[in-house]
Short mmCIF file of N, CA and C in Angstrom, two decimals:
data_model
loop_
_atom_site.label_atom_id
_atom_site.label_comp_id
_atom_site.label_asym_id
_atom_site.label_seq_id
_atom_site.Cartn_x
_atom_site.Cartn_y
_atom_site.Cartn_z
N GLN A 787 47.36 5.47 -163.78
CA GLN A 787 47.53 4.13 -164.33
C GLN A 787 46.42 3.23 -163.80
N VAL A 788 45.93 2.36 -164.66
CA VAL A 788 44.83 1.48 -164.32
C VAL A 788 45.27 0.03 -164.49
N GLN A 789 44.92 -0.80 -163.53
CA GLN A 789 45.23 -2.22 -163.64
C GLN A 789 43.94 -3.03 -163.58
N VAL A 790 43.92 -4.08 -164.37
CA VAL A 790 42.80 -5.01 -164.41
C VAL A 790 43.34 -6.41 -164.16
N VAL A 791 42.81 -7.08 -163.16
CA VAL A 791 43.33 -8.39 -162.80
C VAL A 791 42.19 -9.39 -162.67
N GLU A 792 42.29 -10.48 -163.41
CA GLU A 792 41.30 -11.54 -163.33
C GLU A 792 41.81 -12.67 -162.45
N SER A 793 40.88 -13.44 -161.90
CA SER A 793 41.22 -14.64 -161.16
C SER A 793 40.03 -15.58 -161.15
N GLY A 794 40.28 -16.82 -160.74
CA GLY A 794 39.19 -17.78 -160.59
C GLY A 794 39.15 -18.90 -161.61
N GLY A 795 39.97 -18.80 -162.64
CA GLY A 795 39.98 -19.87 -163.63
C GLY A 795 40.46 -21.19 -163.04
N ASP A 796 39.97 -22.28 -163.61
CA ASP A 796 40.32 -23.59 -163.05
C ASP A 796 39.99 -24.67 -164.06
N LEU A 797 40.36 -25.88 -163.74
CA LEU A 797 39.99 -27.07 -164.51
C LEU A 797 38.79 -27.71 -163.81
N VAL A 798 37.68 -27.83 -164.55
CA VAL A 798 36.46 -28.39 -163.98
C VAL A 798 35.87 -29.40 -164.96
N GLN A 799 34.90 -30.16 -164.47
CA GLN A 799 34.21 -31.10 -165.33
C GLN A 799 32.95 -30.46 -165.91
N ALA A 800 32.52 -30.99 -167.02
CA ALA A 800 31.30 -30.50 -167.65
C ALA A 800 30.15 -30.53 -166.65
N GLY A 801 29.35 -29.47 -166.67
CA GLY A 801 28.21 -29.37 -165.78
C GLY A 801 28.51 -28.63 -164.49
N GLU A 802 29.77 -28.45 -164.19
CA GLU A 802 30.14 -27.74 -162.96
C GLU A 802 30.11 -26.22 -163.17
N SER A 803 30.39 -25.50 -162.08
CA SER A 803 30.32 -24.05 -162.10
C SER A 803 31.64 -23.43 -161.63
N LEU A 804 31.85 -22.19 -162.03
CA LEU A 804 33.00 -21.40 -161.59
C LEU A 804 32.57 -19.97 -161.39
N ARG A 805 33.33 -19.25 -160.59
CA ARG A 805 33.16 -17.81 -160.46
C ARG A 805 34.49 -17.14 -160.78
N LEU A 806 34.46 -16.29 -161.79
CA LEU A 806 35.63 -15.48 -162.14
C LEU A 806 35.47 -14.10 -161.52
N SER A 807 36.59 -13.55 -161.09
CA SER A 807 36.59 -12.21 -160.50
C SER A 807 37.47 -11.29 -161.33
N CYS A 808 37.07 -10.04 -161.39
CA CYS A 808 37.85 -9.02 -162.08
C CYS A 808 37.93 -7.81 -161.16
N VAL A 809 39.15 -7.44 -160.81
CA VAL A 809 39.37 -6.30 -159.93
C VAL A 809 40.09 -5.20 -160.70
N VAL A 810 39.52 -4.02 -160.64
CA VAL A 810 40.11 -2.84 -161.29
C VAL A 810 40.69 -1.94 -160.21
N SER A 811 41.91 -1.49 -160.41
CA SER A 811 42.53 -0.62 -159.42
C SER A 811 43.34 0.46 -160.13
N GLY A 812 43.73 1.46 -159.34
CA GLY A 812 44.54 2.52 -159.90
C GLY A 812 43.82 3.85 -159.85
N SER A 813 44.22 4.73 -160.76
CA SER A 813 43.70 6.09 -160.80
C SER A 813 42.37 6.10 -161.55
N ILE A 814 41.30 5.73 -160.85
CA ILE A 814 40.00 5.54 -161.48
C ILE A 814 39.04 6.63 -161.06
N SER A 815 38.50 7.31 -162.04
CA SER A 815 37.45 8.28 -161.78
C SER A 815 36.08 7.62 -161.87
N SER A 816 35.89 6.84 -162.91
CA SER A 816 34.63 6.12 -163.06
C SER A 816 34.85 4.91 -163.97
N ILE A 817 34.02 3.90 -163.73
CA ILE A 817 34.02 2.72 -164.60
C ILE A 817 32.75 2.77 -165.42
N ASN A 818 32.88 2.94 -166.71
CA ASN A 818 31.73 3.13 -167.57
C ASN A 818 31.08 1.81 -167.99
N ALA A 819 31.89 0.80 -168.14
CA ALA A 819 31.38 -0.52 -168.49
C ALA A 819 32.45 -1.55 -168.21
N MET A 820 32.01 -2.77 -167.94
CA MET A 820 32.93 -3.88 -167.77
C MET A 820 32.46 -5.02 -168.64
N GLY A 821 33.40 -5.82 -169.09
CA GLY A 821 33.02 -6.94 -169.93
C GLY A 821 33.95 -8.11 -169.76
N TRP A 822 33.44 -9.26 -170.09
CA TRP A 822 34.24 -10.48 -170.14
C TRP A 822 34.29 -10.98 -171.58
N TYR A 823 35.46 -11.37 -171.98
CA TYR A 823 35.69 -11.93 -173.30
C TYR A 823 36.44 -13.24 -173.12
N ARG A 824 36.46 -14.05 -174.17
CA ARG A 824 37.23 -15.29 -174.07
C ARG A 824 37.87 -15.60 -175.42
N GLN A 825 38.95 -16.35 -175.34
CA GLN A 825 39.65 -16.75 -176.55
C GLN A 825 40.08 -18.20 -176.41
N ALA A 826 39.52 -19.02 -177.27
CA ALA A 826 39.87 -20.43 -177.30
C ALA A 826 41.05 -20.62 -178.25
N PRO A 827 41.80 -21.70 -178.09
CA PRO A 827 42.95 -21.94 -178.97
C PRO A 827 42.55 -21.94 -180.44
N GLY A 828 43.27 -21.18 -181.22
CA GLY A 828 43.02 -21.12 -182.65
C GLY A 828 41.82 -20.29 -183.06
N LYS A 829 41.20 -19.62 -182.11
CA LYS A 829 40.01 -18.81 -182.41
C LYS A 829 40.23 -17.36 -182.02
N GLN A 830 39.39 -16.50 -182.55
CA GLN A 830 39.47 -15.09 -182.20
C GLN A 830 38.83 -14.85 -180.84
N ARG A 831 39.25 -13.77 -180.22
CA ARG A 831 38.63 -13.37 -178.96
C ARG A 831 37.17 -12.99 -179.22
N GLU A 832 36.29 -13.46 -178.34
CA GLU A 832 34.87 -13.18 -178.52
C GLU A 832 34.26 -12.62 -177.25
N LEU A 833 33.21 -11.85 -177.43
CA LEU A 833 32.49 -11.28 -176.31
C LEU A 833 31.72 -12.37 -175.57
N VAL A 834 31.75 -12.31 -174.25
CA VAL A 834 30.96 -13.23 -173.44
C VAL A 834 29.81 -12.47 -172.78
N ALA A 835 30.13 -11.40 -172.06
CA ALA A 835 29.10 -10.65 -171.35
C ALA A 835 29.61 -9.26 -171.03
N THR A 836 28.69 -8.30 -170.99
CA THR A 836 29.04 -6.95 -170.61
C THR A 836 28.05 -6.41 -169.59
N LEU A 837 28.53 -5.42 -168.83
CA LEU A 837 27.71 -4.78 -167.80
C LEU A 837 28.03 -3.29 -167.82
N THR A 838 27.01 -2.48 -168.04
CA THR A 838 27.24 -1.04 -168.06
C THR A 838 27.14 -0.46 -166.65
N SER A 839 27.57 0.78 -166.51
CA SER A 839 27.47 1.45 -165.21
C SER A 839 26.02 1.59 -164.77
N GLY A 840 25.10 1.57 -165.73
CA GLY A 840 23.68 1.66 -165.41
C GLY A 840 23.04 0.33 -165.09
N GLY A 841 23.83 -0.73 -165.14
CA GLY A 841 23.32 -2.05 -164.78
C GLY A 841 22.76 -2.87 -165.92
N ILE A 842 22.94 -2.39 -167.14
CA ILE A 842 22.44 -3.14 -168.30
C ILE A 842 23.43 -4.23 -168.67
N THR A 843 22.92 -5.43 -168.85
CA THR A 843 23.77 -6.57 -169.19
C THR A 843 23.49 -7.04 -170.61
N HIS A 844 24.50 -7.67 -171.17
CA HIS A 844 24.37 -8.26 -172.50
C HIS A 844 25.19 -9.54 -172.50
N TYR A 845 24.63 -10.58 -173.12
CA TYR A 845 25.31 -11.87 -173.18
C TYR A 845 25.36 -12.38 -174.62
N SER A 846 26.42 -13.11 -174.92
CA SER A 846 26.45 -13.78 -176.21
C SER A 846 25.44 -14.93 -176.18
N ASP A 847 24.97 -15.30 -177.33
CA ASP A 847 23.97 -16.36 -177.41
C ASP A 847 24.50 -17.67 -176.84
N SER A 848 25.79 -17.89 -176.96
CA SER A 848 26.36 -19.17 -176.54
C SER A 848 26.37 -19.34 -175.02
N VAL A 849 26.26 -18.25 -174.27
CA VAL A 849 26.31 -18.35 -172.81
C VAL A 849 25.03 -17.87 -172.14
N LYS A 850 24.13 -17.32 -172.92
CA LYS A 850 22.90 -16.77 -172.35
C LYS A 850 22.15 -17.86 -171.59
N GLY A 851 21.74 -17.53 -170.38
CA GLY A 851 21.03 -18.49 -169.55
C GLY A 851 21.92 -19.35 -168.69
N ARG A 852 23.23 -19.33 -168.97
CA ARG A 852 24.17 -20.13 -168.18
C ARG A 852 25.16 -19.26 -167.40
N PHE A 853 25.55 -18.14 -167.96
CA PHE A 853 26.52 -17.26 -167.33
C PHE A 853 25.81 -16.02 -166.80
N LEU A 854 26.41 -15.44 -165.75
CA LEU A 854 25.85 -14.23 -165.16
C LEU A 854 26.98 -13.27 -164.83
N ILE A 855 26.85 -12.03 -165.29
CA ILE A 855 27.82 -10.99 -164.95
C ILE A 855 27.18 -10.08 -163.91
N SER A 856 27.93 -9.78 -162.87
CA SER A 856 27.36 -8.91 -161.83
C SER A 856 28.46 -8.16 -161.10
N ARG A 857 28.06 -7.04 -160.50
CA ARG A 857 28.99 -6.28 -159.66
C ARG A 857 29.08 -6.97 -158.31
N ALA A 858 30.28 -6.94 -157.74
CA ALA A 858 30.46 -7.45 -156.39
C ALA A 858 30.20 -6.33 -155.40
N SER A 859 30.00 -6.69 -154.15
CA SER A 859 29.85 -5.67 -153.11
C SER A 859 31.17 -4.97 -152.86
N ILE A 860 32.25 -5.60 -153.24
CA ILE A 860 33.57 -5.00 -153.15
C ILE A 860 33.70 -3.99 -154.29
N LYS A 861 34.18 -2.81 -153.98
CA LYS A 861 34.27 -1.75 -154.99
C LYS A 861 35.18 -2.15 -156.14
N ASN A 862 34.75 -1.78 -157.32
CA ASN A 862 35.54 -1.97 -158.54
C ASN A 862 35.83 -3.44 -158.84
N THR A 863 34.90 -4.29 -158.46
CA THR A 863 35.03 -5.73 -158.71
C THR A 863 33.80 -6.24 -159.44
N VAL A 864 34.02 -7.03 -160.46
CA VAL A 864 32.94 -7.62 -161.23
C VAL A 864 33.16 -9.13 -161.27
N TYR A 865 32.06 -9.86 -161.16
CA TYR A 865 32.11 -11.31 -161.23
C TYR A 865 31.53 -11.80 -162.55
N LEU A 866 31.98 -12.96 -162.95
CA LEU A 866 31.31 -13.72 -164.01
C LEU A 866 31.06 -15.12 -163.45
N PHE A 867 29.79 -15.45 -163.29
CA PHE A 867 29.40 -16.77 -162.81
C PHE A 867 29.18 -17.66 -164.03
N LEU A 868 29.91 -18.76 -164.07
CA LEU A 868 29.82 -19.70 -165.18
C LEU A 868 29.15 -20.97 -164.67
N ASN A 869 27.95 -21.22 -165.15
CA ASN A 869 27.19 -22.38 -164.73
C ASN A 869 26.99 -23.34 -165.89
N SER A 870 26.72 -24.59 -165.55
CA SER A 870 26.47 -25.62 -166.57
C SER A 870 27.57 -25.59 -167.64
N LEU A 871 28.79 -25.62 -167.20
CA LEU A 871 29.91 -25.47 -168.13
C LEU A 871 29.99 -26.63 -169.11
N LYS A 872 30.42 -26.28 -170.30
CA LYS A 872 30.57 -27.26 -171.39
C LYS A 872 32.02 -27.26 -171.85
N PRO A 873 32.48 -28.34 -172.47
CA PRO A 873 33.86 -28.36 -172.97
C PRO A 873 34.14 -27.20 -173.93
N GLU A 874 33.15 -26.77 -174.68
CA GLU A 874 33.35 -25.66 -175.62
C GLU A 874 33.49 -24.31 -174.93
N ASP A 875 33.32 -24.27 -173.62
CA ASP A 875 33.57 -23.04 -172.86
C ASP A 875 35.05 -22.90 -172.51
N THR A 876 35.84 -23.92 -172.82
CA THR A 876 37.27 -23.86 -172.53
C THR A 876 37.92 -22.72 -173.29
N ALA A 877 38.60 -21.86 -172.56
CA ALA A 877 39.22 -20.68 -173.16
C ALA A 877 39.97 -19.90 -172.09
N VAL A 878 40.74 -18.94 -172.53
CA VAL A 878 41.27 -17.93 -171.62
C VAL A 878 40.23 -16.81 -171.55
N TYR A 879 39.83 -16.47 -170.36
CA TYR A 879 38.81 -15.45 -170.15
C TYR A 879 39.49 -14.14 -169.74
N TYR A 880 39.13 -13.10 -170.46
CA TYR A 880 39.72 -11.78 -170.23
C TYR A 880 38.66 -10.81 -169.73
N CYS A 881 39.08 -9.96 -168.82
CA CYS A 881 38.22 -8.88 -168.34
C CYS A 881 38.63 -7.58 -169.02
N ASN A 882 37.64 -6.79 -169.36
CA ASN A 882 37.89 -5.50 -170.01
C ASN A 882 37.10 -4.43 -169.30
N GLY A 883 37.73 -3.29 -169.11
CA GLY A 883 37.04 -2.17 -168.50
C GLY A 883 37.15 -0.92 -169.36
N ILE A 884 36.04 -0.22 -169.52
CA ILE A 884 36.04 1.10 -170.15
C ILE A 884 36.06 2.09 -168.99
N ILE A 885 37.21 2.70 -168.79
CA ILE A 885 37.47 3.39 -167.53
C ILE A 885 37.94 4.81 -167.78
N SER A 886 37.42 5.73 -166.98
CA SER A 886 37.90 7.10 -167.00
C SER A 886 38.81 7.29 -165.80
N SER A 887 39.96 7.88 -166.06
CA SER A 887 40.92 8.11 -164.98
C SER A 887 40.82 9.53 -164.46
N PHE A 888 41.43 9.77 -163.33
CA PHE A 888 41.43 11.11 -162.75
C PHE A 888 42.17 12.10 -163.62
N GLY A 889 43.02 11.58 -164.50
CA GLY A 889 43.73 12.47 -165.40
C GLY A 889 42.86 13.00 -166.52
N GLY A 890 41.63 12.50 -166.58
CA GLY A 890 40.71 13.00 -167.59
C GLY A 890 40.65 12.17 -168.84
N THR A 891 41.45 11.13 -168.90
CA THR A 891 41.43 10.29 -170.09
C THR A 891 40.52 9.10 -169.86
N SER A 892 40.04 8.55 -170.94
CA SER A 892 39.20 7.37 -170.89
C SER A 892 39.78 6.33 -171.84
N GLY A 893 39.78 5.09 -171.41
CA GLY A 893 40.37 4.09 -172.26
C GLY A 893 39.82 2.71 -171.98
N SER A 894 40.24 1.78 -172.80
CA SER A 894 39.86 0.38 -172.67
C SER A 894 41.04 -0.38 -172.10
N TYR A 895 40.82 -1.04 -170.98
CA TYR A 895 41.90 -1.71 -170.27
C TYR A 895 41.61 -3.21 -170.17
N TRP A 896 42.63 -4.01 -170.42
CA TRP A 896 42.51 -5.46 -170.41
C TRP A 896 43.35 -6.07 -169.31
N GLY A 897 42.86 -7.17 -168.77
CA GLY A 897 43.65 -7.97 -167.87
C GLY A 897 44.46 -8.99 -168.64
N GLN A 898 45.20 -9.79 -167.90
CA GLN A 898 46.08 -10.78 -168.51
C GLN A 898 45.36 -12.08 -168.84
N GLY A 899 44.19 -12.27 -168.29
CA GLY A 899 43.42 -13.47 -168.59
C GLY A 899 43.53 -14.55 -167.53
N THR A 900 42.51 -15.38 -167.47
CA THR A 900 42.50 -16.53 -166.56
C THR A 900 41.97 -17.73 -167.32
N GLN A 901 42.64 -18.87 -167.17
CA GLN A 901 42.32 -20.05 -167.97
C GLN A 901 41.17 -20.83 -167.35
N VAL A 902 40.19 -21.13 -168.18
CA VAL A 902 39.09 -22.02 -167.79
C VAL A 902 39.15 -23.24 -168.70
N THR A 903 39.25 -24.40 -168.11
CA THR A 903 39.28 -25.64 -168.87
C THR A 903 38.17 -26.55 -168.38
N VAL A 904 37.34 -27.00 -169.31
CA VAL A 904 36.20 -27.85 -168.97
C VAL A 904 36.41 -29.22 -169.62
N SER A 905 36.51 -30.23 -168.81
CA SER A 905 36.70 -31.59 -169.34
C SER A 905 35.35 -32.28 -169.50
N SER A 906 35.30 -33.16 -170.46
CA SER A 906 34.02 -33.87 -170.74
C SER A 906 33.91 -35.13 -169.92
#
């Protein structure tokens, strides 16, 4: 069994920064990729940033240059640094992992989300 847990969401003012954390635990053989997604009220969930096991990153155009996804020194932990936040960044942020378990299966695992609210 694999668990994905996000943390770090908060209420901040425009222009401020946040760091979101995503911790993966459980029966993990390898983590193939990690990603952050977000869903604003009334909108579909959208990709924010991804990081492959090889270190390749990808960002949506709306966050490129402001957000940074990186591995933490802590095992199985990924950060999302949110800088120069804007009110339109307000959303629930979800972490996703493409993970292979010791049982030999591979799947996509989601966390419960963490709320980021940016006031103007």
